[in-house]
Coordinates of C-alpha atoms in Angstrom, one line a residue:
M222 CA -7.5 6.3 19.3
E223 CA -9.4 3.2 20.4
R224 CA -8.0 0.7 22.8
A225 CA -8.4 -3.1 22.2
R226 CA -8.9 -4.3 25.8
V227 CA -7.7 -7.7 26.9
A228 CA -7.2 -6.8 30.6
G229 CA -7.8 -9.7 32.9
M230 CA -7.6 -12.3 30.1
E231 CA -5.2 -15.1 31.0
T232 CA -5.2 -16.5 27.5
I233 CA -5.3 -14.6 24.2
D234 CA -6.4 -16.7 21.3
V235 CA -4.8 -15.6 18.0
H236 CA -6.0 -17.0 14.7
V237 CA -4.3 -16.5 11.4
I238 CA -6.4 -16.7 8.2
N239 CA -4.0 -17.5 5.4
D240 CA -5.5 -16.5 2.1
P241 CA -5.8 -19.6 -0.2
G242 CA -5.6 -17.3 -3.2
A243 CA -2.4 -15.5 -2.1
A244 CA 1.2 -16.5 -3.0
D245 CA 3.1 -18.6 -0.6
M246 CA 5.3 -15.7 0.5
Y247 CA 2.3 -14.1 2.1
H248 CA 1.3 -17.1 4.3
V249 CA 2.2 -17.0 8.0
R250 CA 3.8 -20.1 9.5
E251 CA 3.9 -21.1 13.1
Q252 CA 7.7 -20.8 13.5
Q253 CA 7.7 -17.5 11.7
F254 CA 4.9 -16.1 14.0
W255 CA 6.7 -17.1 17.3
G256 CA 10.0 -15.9 15.9
S257 CA 8.6 -12.4 15.4
L258 CA 7.6 -12.0 19.1
P259 CA 9.8 -10.4 21.7
D260 CA 11.5 -12.8 24.0
E261 CA 9.1 -12.4 26.9
D262 CA 8.0 -15.6 28.6
D263 CA 4.9 -14.0 30.1
L264 CA 3.6 -12.7 26.8
R265 CA 4.3 -16.0 25.0
R266 CA 2.6 -18.0 27.8
R267 CA -0.6 -16.0 27.4
L268 CA -0.9 -16.6 23.6
R269 CA -2.7 -19.6 22.0
L270 CA -2.1 -19.7 18.2
T271 CA -4.1 -21.4 15.5
I272 CA -3.5 -21.1 11.8
G273 CA -6.0 -21.9 9.1
H274 CA -6.3 -22.0 5.3
G275 CA -9.2 -19.6 4.4
F276 CA -12.3 -19.8 6.6
E277 CA -12.0 -23.6 7.2
Q278 CA -11.5 -23.4 10.9
Q279 CA -14.7 -21.6 11.8
D280 CA -14.7 -22.6 15.5
A281 CA -11.2 -21.1 15.9
I282 CA -12.2 -18.0 14.1
A283 CA -15.3 -17.5 16.2
A284 CA -13.2 -18.1 19.4
A285 CA -10.4 -15.8 18.5
H286 CA -9.6 -12.6 20.4
V287 CA -7.2 -11.5 17.7
L288 CA -7.4 -12.2 13.9
I289 CA -4.7 -11.8 11.3
G290 CA -5.7 -12.0 7.7
W291 CA -6.7 -10.3 4.4
Q292 CA -10.3 -11.5 4.0
F293 CA -12.6 -12.2 6.9
P294 CA -16.0 -14.0 7.3
H295 CA -18.2 -11.1 7.8
E296 CA -21.4 -12.8 9.0
L297 CA -19.5 -15.0 11.5
L298 CA -17.6 -12.1 13.0
A299 CA -20.6 -9.8 13.2
R300 CA -21.9 -12.1 15.9
S301 CA -18.6 -12.4 17.7
R302 CA -18.4 -11.6 21.4
Q303 CA -14.7 -12.6 21.8
L304 CA -13.0 -10.6 19.1
R305 CA -11.0 -7.6 20.2
W306 CA -8.6 -6.9 17.4
I307 CA -8.3 -7.5 13.6
H308 CA -4.9 -7.0 11.9
V309 CA -4.9 -6.8 8.2
I310 CA -1.8 -8.2 6.5
G311 CA -1.8 -5.4 3.9
A312 CA -1.9 -1.6 4.0
G313 CA -5.0 -1.0 1.9
V314 CA -8.5 -1.9 3.2
E315 CA -10.8 -0.8 0.4
H316 CA -11.6 -4.5 -0.1
L317 CA -13.1 -4.6 3.4
Q318 CA -15.4 -1.6 3.0
P319 CA -18.0 -0.9 4.3
L320 CA -16.9 -1.9 7.8
D321 CA -20.4 -2.4 9.2
W322 CA -19.6 -6.1 9.7
V323 CA -16.9 -5.3 12.3
P324 CA -18.3 -5.7 15.9
D325 CA -18.5 -2.6 18.0
G326 CA -15.4 -2.1 20.1
V327 CA -13.1 -4.1 17.8
V328 CA -10.0 -2.3 16.6
V329 CA -8.8 -2.8 13.1
S330 CA -5.1 -2.1 12.3
T331 CA -3.2 -2.4 9.0
S332 CA 0.3 -3.3 8.0
S333 CA 1.1 0.2 6.8
G334 CA 4.9 0.6 6.7
A335 CA 5.7 -3.0 5.8
H336 CA 6.1 -2.0 2.1
V337 CA 8.3 1.0 2.7
P338 CA 11.8 -0.3 2.0
K339 CA 10.9 -2.0 -1.3
A340 CA 8.7 0.9 -2.3
G341 CA 11.5 3.3 -1.9
E342 CA 13.8 1.3 -4.1
F343 CA 11.1 0.9 -6.8
I344 CA 10.2 4.6 -6.8
A345 CA 13.8 5.6 -7.1
C346 CA 14.2 3.1 -10.0
A347 CA 11.1 4.4 -11.7
L348 CA 12.1 8.0 -11.4
L349 CA 15.5 7.3 -13.0
M350 CA 14.0 5.1 -15.7
L351 CA 11.6 7.9 -16.6
N352 CA 14.2 10.6 -16.6
N353 CA 16.5 8.5 -18.8
D354 CA 13.7 7.7 -21.3
I355 CA 13.8 4.0 -20.6
P356 CA 10.1 3.5 -21.5
L357 CA 10.8 5.2 -24.9
H358 CA 13.9 3.1 -25.5
A359 CA 12.0 -0.1 -24.6
T360 CA 9.2 0.9 -27.1
N361 CA 11.8 1.5 -29.8
Q362 CA 13.5 -1.8 -29.1
R363 CA 10.3 -3.7 -29.7
A364 CA 9.9 -1.8 -33.0
H365 CA 13.5 -2.5 -34.0
A366 CA 14.0 1.2 -34.2
W367 CA 17.4 2.8 -33.5
T368 CA 16.2 6.2 -32.4
Q369 CA 18.5 8.2 -30.1
A370 CA 17.0 10.4 -27.4
H371 CA 18.8 12.4 -24.8
S372 CA 17.7 13.8 -21.5
R373 CA 18.8 16.3 -18.9
C374 CA 20.0 15.1 -15.5
I375 CA 17.3 14.6 -12.9
D376 CA 18.7 17.1 -10.4
G377 CA 16.5 20.2 -10.0
K378 CA 13.4 18.7 -11.5
T379 CA 10.0 18.6 -9.6
L380 CA 8.1 15.6 -8.4
A381 CA 4.4 15.8 -7.2
V382 CA 3.5 13.1 -4.7
I383 CA -0.2 12.4 -4.2
G384 CA -0.6 10.8 -0.8
V385 CA 2.2 11.6 1.6
G386 CA 1.8 8.7 4.0
A387 CA 4.3 5.9 4.6
L388 CA 4.8 5.1 0.9
G389 CA 4.6 8.7 -0.4
G390 CA 6.9 9.9 2.3
E391 CA 9.5 7.4 1.4
G392 CA 9.1 8.3 -2.2
A393 CA 9.7 11.9 -1.3
R394 CA 12.8 11.0 0.7
R395 CA 14.3 9.1 -2.2
A396 CA 13.4 11.9 -4.6
Q397 CA 15.2 14.5 -2.6
Q398 CA 18.3 12.2 -2.5
L399 CA 18.2 12.4 -6.3
G400 CA 18.1 16.2 -6.2
L401 CA 14.4 16.6 -7.0
R402 CA 12.2 19.3 -5.5
V403 CA 9.1 17.7 -4.0
R404 CA 5.5 18.9 -3.8
G405 CA 3.1 16.8 -1.7
V406 CA -0.7 16.5 -1.5
R407 CA -2.3 15.1 1.6
L408 CA -5.5 15.5 3.6
S409 CA -4.0 17.1 6.6
A410 CA -1.6 19.3 4.7
A411 CA 0.8 18.8 7.6
A412 CA 4.5 19.5 6.9
H413 CA 6.8 16.6 6.0
E414 CA 10.6 16.7 6.3
H415 CA 11.1 15.5 2.8
V416 CA 8.4 17.7 1.1
D417 CA 9.3 21.2 0.0
E418 CA 5.7 22.3 -0.6
M419 CA 2.6 20.7 0.9
Y420 CA -0.9 21.2 -0.5
R421 CA -4.4 20.1 0.5
P422 CA -6.5 18.0 -1.9
A423 CA -8.4 21.2 -3.0
E424 CA -5.1 22.6 -4.2
L425 CA -4.2 19.6 -6.4
D426 CA -4.0 21.7 -9.5
R427 CA -1.2 23.9 -8.0
A428 CA 0.7 20.8 -6.9
L429 CA 0.6 19.4 -10.4
E430 CA 1.3 22.5 -12.4
G431 CA 4.5 22.1 -14.4
A432 CA 5.7 19.0 -12.4
H433 CA 8.2 16.8 -14.3
F434 CA 7.0 13.6 -12.4
L435 CA 3.8 12.5 -10.7
L436 CA 3.8 9.8 -8.1
L437 CA 0.5 8.3 -7.0
A438 CA 0.7 6.8 -3.5
A439 CA -2.7 7.6 -2.0
A440 CA -5.2 5.2 -0.5
L441 CA -8.3 4.5 -2.6
T442 CA -11.3 6.1 -1.1
P443 CA -14.5 7.7 -2.6
H444 CA -12.6 11.0 -2.6
T445 CA -9.5 9.7 -4.5
S446 CA -11.2 7.4 -7.0
G447 CA -10.8 9.0 -10.5
L448 CA -8.6 11.7 -9.0
I449 CA -6.2 12.0 -12.0
G450 CA -7.9 12.4 -15.4
A451 CA -7.3 14.4 -18.5
A452 CA -7.3 17.9 -16.9
E453 CA -4.8 16.8 -14.2
L454 CA -2.4 15.1 -16.6
D455 CA -2.4 18.2 -18.8
R456 CA -1.2 20.3 -15.9
L457 CA 2.1 18.4 -15.8
A458 CA 5.2 19.6 -17.7
P459 CA 5.4 18.6 -21.4
G460 CA 7.0 15.1 -21.5
A461 CA 6.4 14.4 -17.8
G462 CA 6.5 10.9 -16.3
V463 CA 3.8 9.2 -14.2
I464 CA 4.3 6.5 -11.6
N465 CA 1.3 4.6 -10.0
I466 CA 2.0 2.3 -7.1
A467 CA -1.3 3.0 -5.3
R468 CA -4.5 1.7 -6.9
A469 CA -5.5 1.8 -10.5
A470 CA -8.8 3.6 -9.8
L471 CA -6.9 6.8 -8.9
L472 CA -5.8 7.2 -12.6
D473 CA -7.7 7.3 -15.9
Y474 CA -5.6 4.8 -17.9
D475 CA -7.3 5.7 -21.2
E476 CA -6.3 9.3 -20.8
L477 CA -2.8 8.3 -19.7
A478 CA -2.4 6.0 -22.8
A479 CA -3.6 8.7 -25.1
R480 CA -1.0 11.2 -23.9
L481 CA 1.8 8.6 -24.0
A482 CA 0.8 7.9 -27.6
D483 CA 0.8 11.5 -28.7
G484 CA 4.0 12.3 -26.8
S485 CA 2.5 14.9 -24.4
L486 CA 3.7 12.6 -21.6
G487 CA 7.1 11.1 -21.9
G488 CA 6.6 7.8 -20.1
A489 CA 4.8 6.0 -17.3
V490 CA 5.6 3.1 -14.9
V491 CA 2.5 1.5 -13.5
D492 CA 2.3 -1.4 -11.0
V493 CA -1.5 -1.5 -10.6
L494 CA -4.1 -2.1 -13.3
D495 CA -7.9 -1.9 -13.5
Q496 CA -7.9 -5.7 -14.1
E497 CA -5.4 -8.0 -12.6
P498 CA -4.0 -10.0 -14.3
L499 CA -4.2 -7.6 -17.2
P500 CA -6.1 -9.4 -20.0
P501 CA -4.1 -10.3 -23.1
Q502 CA -6.4 -8.2 -25.3
S503 CA -5.8 -5.0 -23.2
H504 CA -4.6 -2.1 -25.3
L505 CA -2.2 -1.2 -22.5
W506 CA 0.2 -4.0 -23.4
D507 CA 1.1 -2.2 -26.6
C508 CA 0.9 1.3 -25.4
P509 CA 4.0 3.2 -26.3
N510 CA 6.4 4.5 -23.6
L511 CA 4.6 2.5 -20.9
I512 CA 6.3 0.1 -18.4
I513 CA 3.9 -2.3 -16.7
T514 CA 5.0 -4.3 -13.7
P515 CA 2.5 -7.0 -12.4
H516 CA 1.7 -5.6 -8.9
V517 CA 5.1 -6.5 -7.5
A518 CA 6.6 -3.1 -6.7
L519 CA 6.0 -3.0 -3.0
D520 CA 6.4 -6.6 -1.6
A521 CA 9.8 -8.0 -0.9
L522 CA 10.3 -11.7 -0.3
D523 CA 10.5 -11.0 3.4
Y524 CA 7.2 -9.1 3.4
T525 CA 5.5 -11.4 5.9
D526 CA 8.4 -11.0 8.4
R527 CA 8.0 -7.2 8.1
M528 CA 4.2 -7.5 8.5
L529 CA 4.6 -9.7 11.6
A530 CA 7.1 -7.2 13.1
I531 CA 4.3 -4.5 13.0
F532 CA 1.8 -7.0 14.4
A533 CA 4.2 -8.0 17.3
D534 CA 4.8 -4.3 18.2
N535 CA 1.0 -3.9 18.4
L536 CA 0.6 -7.1 20.4
V537 CA 2.9 -5.7 23.1
R538 CA 0.8 -2.5 23.1
L539 CA -2.4 -4.6 23.3
V540 CA -1.2 -6.5 26.4
G541 CA 0.0 -3.2 27.9
G542 CA -3.3 -1.5 27.4
Q543 CA -1.9 1.0 24.9
P544 CA -3.5 2.3 21.7
L545 CA -2.4 0.3 18.7
R546 CA -0.5 1.8 15.8
N547 CA -1.9 1.9 12.2
Q548 CA -5.5 1.9 13.5
L549 CA -8.0 2.2 10.7
Q550 CA -9.8 5.6 10.8
R551 CA -13.2 4.7 9.6
D552 CA -14.1 8.3 8.7
R553 CA -11.2 8.4 6.3
G554 CA -11.6 4.9 5.0
Y555 CA -8.0 3.9 5.7

């Protein structure tokens, strides 16, 4: 892993780029920043903090050794000679690709892990909703239809998790607590303590075959875009449930909607859509047996505090000359 070097620098300039288009809960405030740091006078003495709204403080951005933000002024930073480290406030980085604007020697890290506690709660909730036919009951309620449906207990059923990273791993843990058998798919195929069977991406069909639930938790890359289409959905068990907390582009929503309408899938819970906000004319609003949440599944109200805790841990590593955690691997795209 790369090391972001600040050796010999008495002062480390940190600039926060608060995104003007983001909700207030994602904005970093000065007191919040200092409160996230360890109580070490030497570390605090070396830091000089500035906080801006968007790209308005270009001098501070150009002078920064460390940047925290979601979007970054590519042309300005491509000429930077000061920058050592960029920390992205989210886990996904597809909006920053390609990364040819990042100066050589600059380390990019993400906030992977900040979403985990909330994600675990949402995944457990979605699994239980799907197993208890809540999408179907919600559809019948809108139609004023009293139609009883009964389901088996969730214990002993199978979940396929696509992407066993921080989010998928937490989903697997929660699923096992509910008594599910878990299959996982990830690039390395390395074992995971909460996955019963692990597969490589080339073995996707085996992981999906007969699964009662599908959880999408993978990063969006050229390799995962369009990963789940008609053929993949048809490998799931009849009446299976689908959960997407990753990115909409992983899943063909037209094929999903068709199978929800004809009953070959029992229900779906999706938190990410091809267009956000979802346009009022979208057919997905009226798709039967579909629960839509407006991209809120992963972010708790204390998200920024969780993100800053990850940043602060890496800051201590930076000053100590240690490799940073959550470093972006450019060959993988995340």
